[in-house]
Tab-separated table of C-alpha atoms and ligand atoms in Angstrom:
chain	number	residue	atom	x	y	z
A	1351	MET	CA	12.042	-2.937	-78.895
A	1352	THR	CA	8.799	-1.220	-78.098
A	1353	ARG	CA	8.559	2.006	-76.190
A	1354	LEU	CA	5.082	2.142	-74.839
A	1355	ALA	CA	3.484	5.139	-73.141
A	1356	VAL	CA	0.588	4.135	-70.914
A	1357	PHE	CA	-1.420	7.283	-71.271
A	1358	ASN	CA	-4.789	8.737	-70.365
A	1359	GLN	CA	-5.511	12.218	-69.111
A	1360	LYS	CA	-7.997	10.751	-66.675
A	1361	GLY	CA	-6.814	9.433	-63.305
A	1362	GLY	CA	-7.885	6.150	-61.742
A	1363	VAL	CA	-8.422	4.313	-65.038
A	1364	GLY	CA	-5.693	1.714	-64.468
A	1365	LYS	CA	-2.592	3.274	-66.054
A	1366	THR	CA	-0.242	2.304	-63.231
A	1367	THR	CA	-1.880	-1.100	-62.762
A	1368	THR	CA	-1.519	-1.770	-66.490
A	1369	ALA	CA	2.087	-0.551	-66.737
A	1370	LEU	CA	3.116	-2.648	-63.731
A	1371	ASN	CA	1.356	-5.864	-64.655
A	1372	LEU	CA	2.020	-5.739	-68.369
A	1373	GLY	CA	5.677	-5.206	-67.458
A	1374	ALA	CA	5.575	-8.126	-65.038
A	1375	ALA	CA	3.923	-10.303	-67.703
A	1376	LEU	CA	6.632	-9.273	-70.161
A	1377	ALA	CA	9.341	-10.193	-67.661
A	1378	ARG	CA	7.860	-13.721	-67.420
A	1379	ARG	CA	7.676	-14.199	-71.172
A	1380	ARG	CA	10.445	-12.078	-72.619
A	1381	ARG	CA	12.996	-9.620	-71.376
A	1382	ALA	CA	12.108	-7.590	-68.293
A	1383	PRO	CA	11.315	-4.010	-69.265
A	1384	LEU	CA	12.598	-0.644	-68.177
A	1385	PHE	CA	9.837	1.286	-66.407
A	1386	VAL	CA	9.740	5.061	-66.416
A	1387	ASP	CA	7.476	6.611	-63.790
A	1388	LEU	CA	6.413	10.049	-64.976
A	1389	ASP	CA	3.754	10.677	-62.354
A	1390	ALA	CA	4.509	13.015	-59.447
A	1391	GLN	CA	2.294	10.764	-57.327
A	1392	ALA	CA	4.962	8.087	-57.850
A	1393	HIS	CA	2.573	5.166	-57.340
A	1394	LEU	CA	4.490	2.836	-59.615
A	1395	SER	CA	7.791	3.727	-57.926
A	1396	GLY	CA	6.179	3.185	-54.510
A	1397	ILE	CA	4.987	-0.301	-55.460
A	1398	LEU	CA	8.322	-1.290	-56.960
A	1399	GLY	CA	10.616	-0.127	-54.172
A	1400	PRO	CA	11.685	2.425	-51.576
A	1401	ALA	CA	11.095	6.101	-52.336
A	1402	PRO	CA	14.079	7.848	-53.886
A	1403	GLY	CA	15.232	11.386	-53.091
A	1404	SER	CA	14.466	13.863	-55.862
A	1405	GLU	CA	18.140	13.815	-56.935
A	1406	GLU	CA	17.826	10.049	-57.530
A	1407	SER	CA	14.633	10.403	-59.540
A	1408	VAL	CA	13.643	11.349	-63.071
A	1409	PHE	CA	13.229	14.901	-61.752
A	1410	ALA	CA	17.043	15.200	-61.604
A	1411	PHE	CA	17.175	14.101	-65.228
A	1412	TYR	CA	14.820	16.917	-66.236
A	1413	SER	CA	16.168	19.576	-63.882
A	1414	ASP	CA	19.920	18.975	-63.444
A	1415	GLY	CA	20.698	17.358	-66.764
A	1416	LYS	CA	21.741	14.112	-65.064
A	1417	PRO	CA	21.981	11.222	-67.541
A	1418	LEU	CA	18.951	8.978	-67.388
A	1419	GLY	CA	21.229	6.019	-66.601
A	1420	SER	CA	22.334	7.629	-63.343
A	1421	VAL	CA	18.821	7.378	-61.899
A	1422	VAL	CA	17.973	3.871	-63.141
A	1423	ARG	CA	17.504	1.381	-60.302
A	1424	PRO	CA	16.932	-2.382	-60.252
A	1425	VAL	CA	13.462	-3.474	-59.123
A	1426	PRO	CA	11.714	-6.856	-58.696
A	1427	PHE	CA	11.359	-9.478	-61.450
A	1428	GLY	CA	14.570	-8.363	-63.153
A	1429	ALA	CA	13.114	-5.061	-64.317
A	1430	GLU	CA	14.599	-1.617	-63.910
A	1431	LEU	CA	12.939	1.639	-63.013
A	1432	VAL	CA	13.486	5.325	-63.536
A	1433	PRO	CA	11.602	6.453	-60.425
A	1434	ALA	CA	9.359	9.483	-59.990
A	1435	HIS	CA	9.310	12.085	-57.250
A	1436	ALA	CA	6.755	14.645	-56.045
A	1437	GLU	CA	8.996	17.442	-57.396
A	1438	LEU	CA	7.891	16.405	-60.885
A	1439	MET	CA	4.868	18.593	-60.250
A	1440	LYS	CA	7.163	21.563	-60.926
A	1441	VAL	CA	8.349	20.469	-64.345
A	1442	ASP	CA	5.632	22.341	-66.226
A	1443	SER	CA	6.237	25.655	-64.493
A	1444	LEU	CA	10.044	25.358	-64.420
A	1445	PHE	CA	10.863	24.376	-67.979
A	1446	GLY	CA	8.134	25.732	-70.252
A	1447	LYS	CA	6.835	23.857	-73.254
A	1448	GLY	CA	9.749	24.098	-75.694
A	1449	PRO	CA	10.994	21.219	-77.826
A	1450	ARG	CA	14.045	20.769	-75.592
A	1451	ILE	CA	11.960	19.606	-72.681
A	1452	LEU	CA	9.373	17.790	-74.781
A	1453	TYR	CA	12.001	15.640	-76.508
A	1454	ARG	CA	14.269	15.284	-73.498
A	1455	LEU	CA	13.033	11.853	-72.416
A	1456	ARG	CA	13.184	10.544	-75.964
A	1457	GLU	CA	16.830	11.628	-76.231
A	1458	GLY	CA	17.610	10.266	-72.769
A	1459	LEU	CA	16.203	6.857	-73.692
A	1460	ASP	CA	18.022	6.866	-77.038
A	1461	ALA	CA	21.313	7.402	-75.208
A	1462	LEU	CA	20.549	4.911	-72.428
A	1463	LEU	CA	19.371	2.122	-74.701
A	1464	ALA	CA	21.772	2.616	-77.616
A	1465	ARG	CA	23.371	-0.734	-76.795
A	1466	GLU	CA	20.144	-2.499	-75.869
A	1467	PRO	CA	17.848	-1.808	-78.790
A	1468	GLU	CA	15.685	-4.832	-77.961
A	1469	ARG	CA	14.800	-3.536	-74.502
A	1470	SER	CA	11.122	-2.690	-74.005
A	1471	VAL	CA	10.216	0.489	-72.155
A	1472	LEU	CA	6.951	1.118	-70.315
A	1473	ILE	CA	6.253	4.735	-69.455
A	1474	ASP	CA	3.597	5.350	-66.802
A	1475	CYS	CA	2.287	8.806	-67.656
A	1476	CYS	CA	0.684	11.273	-65.269
A	1477	PRO	CA	-2.968	12.181	-65.755
A	1478	ILE	CA	-2.300	15.892	-66.243
A	1479	LEU	CA	-1.875	16.697	-69.891
A	1480	GLY	CA	1.203	18.879	-69.453
A	1481	VAL	CA	4.819	18.847	-70.523
A	1482	LEU	CA	5.603	15.730	-68.526
A	1483	ALA	CA	2.904	13.512	-70.024
A	1484	LEU	CA	3.660	14.884	-73.484
A	1485	SER	CA	7.358	14.128	-73.094
A	1486	GLY	CA	6.298	10.561	-72.269
A	1487	VAL	CA	4.221	10.291	-75.420
A	1488	PHE	CA	6.950	11.926	-77.521
A	1489	ALA	CA	9.441	9.368	-76.165
A	1490	ALA	CA	7.177	6.448	-77.070
A	1491	ASP	CA	6.554	4.809	-80.393
A	1492	ARG	CA	3.221	3.418	-79.267
A	1493	VAL	CA	0.501	4.443	-76.861
A	1494	LEU	CA	-1.622	2.155	-74.726
A	1495	VAL	CA	-4.744	3.822	-73.346
A	1496	PRO	CA	-6.466	2.091	-70.426
A	1497	VAL	CA	-10.143	3.048	-70.226
A	1498	SER	CA	-12.103	2.013	-67.160
A	1499	ALA	CA	-15.575	0.730	-67.925
A	1500	ASP	CA	-17.564	3.664	-66.574
A	1501	TYR	CA	-19.430	6.464	-68.266
A	1502	LEU	CA	-17.039	9.358	-67.563
A	1503	ALA	CA	-13.990	7.346	-68.557
A	1504	VAL	CA	-15.545	6.621	-71.938
A	1505	ARG	CA	-16.291	10.309	-72.535
A	1506	GLY	CA	-12.661	10.938	-71.563
A	1507	ALA	CA	-11.424	8.337	-74.062
A	1508	LEU	CA	-13.310	10.016	-76.875
A	1509	ALA	CA	-11.767	13.369	-75.927
A	1510	LEU	CA	-8.357	11.735	-75.708
A	1511	GLU	CA	-8.625	10.601	-79.308
A	1512	ASN	CA	-8.727	14.279	-80.325
A	1513	THR	CA	-5.664	14.980	-78.181
A	1514	LEU	CA	-3.762	12.144	-79.856
A	1515	LYS	CA	-4.739	13.442	-83.298
A	1516	ALA	CA	-3.475	16.922	-82.379
A	1517	LEU	CA	-0.210	15.391	-81.175
A	1518	GLU	CA	0.196	13.466	-84.421
A	1519	HIS	CA	0.002	16.772	-86.214
A	1520	VAL	CA	2.917	18.109	-84.130
A	1521	LEU	CA	4.929	14.883	-84.302
A	1522	LYS	CA	4.229	14.444	-88.028
A	1523	ARG	CA	3.786	10.711	-87.509
A	1524	ARG	CA	0.985	8.393	-86.611
A	1525	LEU	CA	0.808	7.389	-82.983
A	1526	GLU	CA	0.006	3.678	-83.069
A	1527	ARG	CA	-2.394	3.080	-80.215
A	1528	ARG	CA	-4.542	0.515	-78.513
A	1529	TYR	CA	-7.329	1.068	-76.052
A	1530	VAL	CA	-7.861	-1.493	-73.316
A	1531	LEU	CA	-10.960	-1.755	-71.155
A	1532	THR	CA	-10.111	-2.016	-67.469
A	1533	ARG	CA	-12.134	-2.506	-64.311
A	1534	PHE	CA	-14.674	-4.417	-66.393
A	1535	ASP	CA	-17.578	-5.853	-64.414
A	1536	ALA	CA	-19.329	-8.328	-66.734
A	1537	ARG	CA	-22.414	-8.375	-64.512
A	1538	ARG	CA	-23.128	-4.767	-65.351
A	1539	ARG	CA	-25.124	-4.123	-68.484
A	1540	MET	CA	-23.455	-0.715	-68.800
A	1541	ALA	CA	-20.020	-2.321	-69.089
A	1542	HIS	CA	-21.151	-4.187	-72.233
A	1543	ASP	CA	-22.777	-1.060	-73.652
A	1544	ILE	CA	-19.540	0.831	-73.097
A	1545	GLU	CA	-17.564	-1.897	-74.825
A	1546	ALA	CA	-19.924	-1.753	-77.817
A	1547	GLU	CA	-19.560	2.019	-78.015
A	1548	LEU	CA	-15.758	1.858	-77.871
A	1549	ARG	CA	-15.700	-0.962	-80.435
A	1550	ALA	CA	-17.837	1.110	-82.816
A	1551	ARG	CA	-15.546	4.109	-82.353
A	1552	PHE	CA	-12.110	2.479	-82.263
A	1553	GLY	CA	-12.601	-0.843	-84.089
A	1554	ALA	CA	-9.480	-3.020	-83.953
A	1555	GLU	CA	-7.686	-0.398	-81.878
A	1556	LEU	CA	-9.750	-1.610	-78.926
A	1557	CYS	CA	-8.079	-4.722	-77.494
A	1558	GLU	CA	-10.156	-7.893	-77.411
A	1559	THR	CA	-8.821	-8.579	-73.930
A	1560	ARG	CA	-10.695	-6.873	-71.132
A	1561	ILE	CA	-9.228	-6.444	-67.672
A	1562	ALA	CA	-11.889	-7.460	-65.179
A	1563	GLU	CA	-12.493	-5.647	-61.917
A	1564	SER	CA	-10.858	-7.985	-59.428
A	1565	VAL	CA	-9.868	-8.195	-55.797
A	1566	GLY	CA	-6.321	-9.310	-56.623
A	1567	LEU	CA	-5.641	-6.239	-58.763
A	1568	ALA	CA	-7.093	-3.965	-56.100
A	1569	GLU	CA	-5.057	-5.549	-53.290
A	1570	SER	CA	-1.688	-6.314	-54.868
A	1571	PRO	CA	-0.376	-2.683	-54.754
A	1572	PHE	CA	-1.042	-2.669	-51.007
A	1573	HIS	CA	1.382	-5.596	-50.717
A	1574	LYS	CA	3.804	-3.823	-53.085
A	1575	ARG	CA	3.580	-6.633	-55.571
A	1576	ASP	CA	2.646	-7.176	-59.182
A	1577	ILE	CA	-0.303	-9.497	-59.724
A	1578	PHE	CA	1.840	-12.484	-60.792
A	1579	SER	CA	3.782	-12.471	-57.514
A	1580	HIS	CA	0.718	-11.676	-55.429
A	1581	ALA	CA	-1.873	-14.028	-56.916
A	1582	PRO	CA	-0.463	-15.951	-59.889
A	1583	THR	CA	-3.633	-17.902	-60.626
A	1584	SER	CA	-6.016	-14.984	-60.136
A	1585	ARG	CA	-8.301	-13.480	-62.708
A	1586	GLY	CA	-6.125	-10.352	-62.806
A	1587	ALA	CA	-2.992	-12.391	-63.600
A	1588	GLN	CA	-4.835	-14.235	-66.363
A	1589	ASP	CA	-6.143	-10.990	-67.827
A	1590	TYR	CA	-2.779	-9.268	-67.971
A	1591	ALA	CA	-1.106	-12.414	-69.368
A	1592	ARG	CA	-3.809	-12.460	-72.079
A	1593	LEU	CA	-3.355	-8.785	-72.795
A	1594	LEU	CA	0.361	-9.316	-73.338
A	1595	ASP	CA	-0.357	-12.322	-75.588
A	1596	GLU	CA	-2.700	-10.219	-77.673
A	1597	LEU	CA	-0.270	-7.293	-77.940
A	1598	LEU	CA	2.573	-9.650	-78.915
A	1599	ALA	CA	0.410	-11.588	-81.407
A	1600	THR	CA	-0.758	-8.402	-83.124
A	1601	GLY	CA	2.786	-7.014	-83.195
A	1602	PHE	CA	1.829	-4.010	-81.093
A	1603	ILE	CA	4.600	-5.022	-78.715
A	1604	ALA	CA	7.600	-6.103	-80.764
A	1605	ASP	CA	8.861	-9.578	-80.086
A	1606	ALA	CA	11.927	-9.010	-77.924
A	1607	ALA	CA	14.611	-11.645	-77.452
A	1608	PRO	CA	14.178	-13.903	-74.410
A	1609	ALA	CA	16.267	-12.856	-71.441
A	1610	ALA	CA	18.844	-15.639	-71.834
A	1611	ALA	CA	19.679	-14.595	-75.373
A	1612	VAL	CA	20.406	-10.995	-74.480
A	1613	ALA	CA	24.029	-10.060	-73.897
A	1614	PRO	CA	24.638	-8.000	-70.767
A	1615	PRO	CA	25.665	-4.386	-71.352
A	1616	PRO	CA	29.418	-3.702	-71.219
A	1617	ALA	CA	30.863	-3.286	-67.720
A	1618	GLY	CA	30.610	0.270	-66.469
A	1619	GLU	CA	27.883	1.106	-68.958
A	1620	ARG	CA	25.105	0.912	-66.429
A	1621	PRO	CA	25.406	2.456	-62.998
A	1622	ALA	CA	24.832	0.121	-60.092
A	1623	VAL	CA	22.061	1.651	-58.049
A	1624	GLY	CA	21.219	-0.026	-54.775
A	1625	GLY	CA	17.876	-1.412	-53.700
A	1626	ALA	CA	17.593	-4.592	-55.745
A	1627	ALA	CA	14.678	-6.686	-54.643
B	204	LIG	N1	-8.942	-4.251	-62.744
B	204	LIG	C1	-8.944	-3.717	-61.507
B	204	LIG	N2	-9.645	-4.288	-60.502
B	204	LIG	C2	-9.663	-3.745	-59.272
B	204	LIG	N3	-9.001	-2.630	-58.935
B	204	LIG	C3	-8.278	-2.001	-59.892
B	204	LIG	C4	-8.199	-2.511	-61.228
B	204	LIG	N4	-7.403	-1.680	-61.956
B	204	LIG	C5	-7.006	-0.719	-61.116
B	204	LIG	N5	-7.514	-0.897	-59.883
B	204	LIG	C6	-7.332	-0.043	-58.711
B	204	LIG	O1	-7.881	1.233	-59.019
B	204	LIG	C7	-7.072	2.283	-58.518
B	204	LIG	C8	-6.625	3.167	-59.672
B	204	LIG	O2	-5.820	2.389	-60.553
B	204	LIG	P1	-4.448	2.964	-61.118
B	204	LIG	O3	-3.807	1.903	-61.913
B	204	LIG	O4	-3.648	3.558	-60.000
B	204	LIG	O5	-4.984	4.135	-62.060
B	204	LIG	P2	-4.217	5.373	-62.726
B	204	LIG	O6	-2.766	5.049	-62.765
B	204	LIG	O7	-4.824	5.520	-64.079
B	204	LIG	O8	-4.527	6.561	-61.849
B	204	LIG	C9	-5.926	1.615	-57.780
B	204	LIG	O9	-6.256	1.559	-56.409
B	204	LIG	C10	-5.876	0.213	-58.383
B	204	LIG	O10	-5.381	-0.734	-57.470
B	205	LIG	MG1	-1.125	6.101	-61.952
């Protein structure tokens, strides 16, 4: 099992697009993942299904102590989702920065997935570096950092490296990470310069696969679809399939059992939440 936080303190770099489409690629190749939407903007939740009330969202898990399993809902391509809600904006001010809140998601996932250790988890983090995003990183064993191929995003990625180092100090473990270039326009000289700069700085931690700027990836959220359902032969679908291949081949995403080989959880273990697609 791999618990992956898709993390970058900058917005608009492709975190949600990457979480969604990497998850969809995983569902085609291996076992469908569990998504956790930790962004108050709830973009991932909005693409994957109808908006939940706050009591049916991850906010209730943080605020009312509801078990994580009680807010899990089935979503397309066999995946499941812990949905977000706008109330998540309050988490920082309501619960402080103590270890209880920072480790809460980690503990919630441990309890939820005790019987499904091979299940992959993709956590779509919010761009504000507060308690919520940190609880996502603390819950993860690996971090995937999408970096869009523009000047400010690259400056942000360099700053982010310092943040991750500071977090490692607190966590007392190394945060395995990969950077992935998104919104790459090969016709632009700057995009190649940016790639060279990131390669020099991050070496093998920068994925070989680049996600190209593409119409399919821009349009698929509008149709509430992942790229494989929306445009299976598109450049975007090829890029995310390649990214998954690379992450599996390098062991960054652990090789989970194919869906057919996974035993279903015992009856009553998982709540049935409506809204299956
Ligand atoms: N490779 C891409 N090509 C075209 N549009 C993209 C690509 N990646 C992301 N987008 C679009 O850019 C916007 C921001 O992406 P998103 O994944 O929501 O970023 P974040 O979650 O980091 O804020 C969205 O409208 C998304 O559809
Ligand atoms: Mg997002």
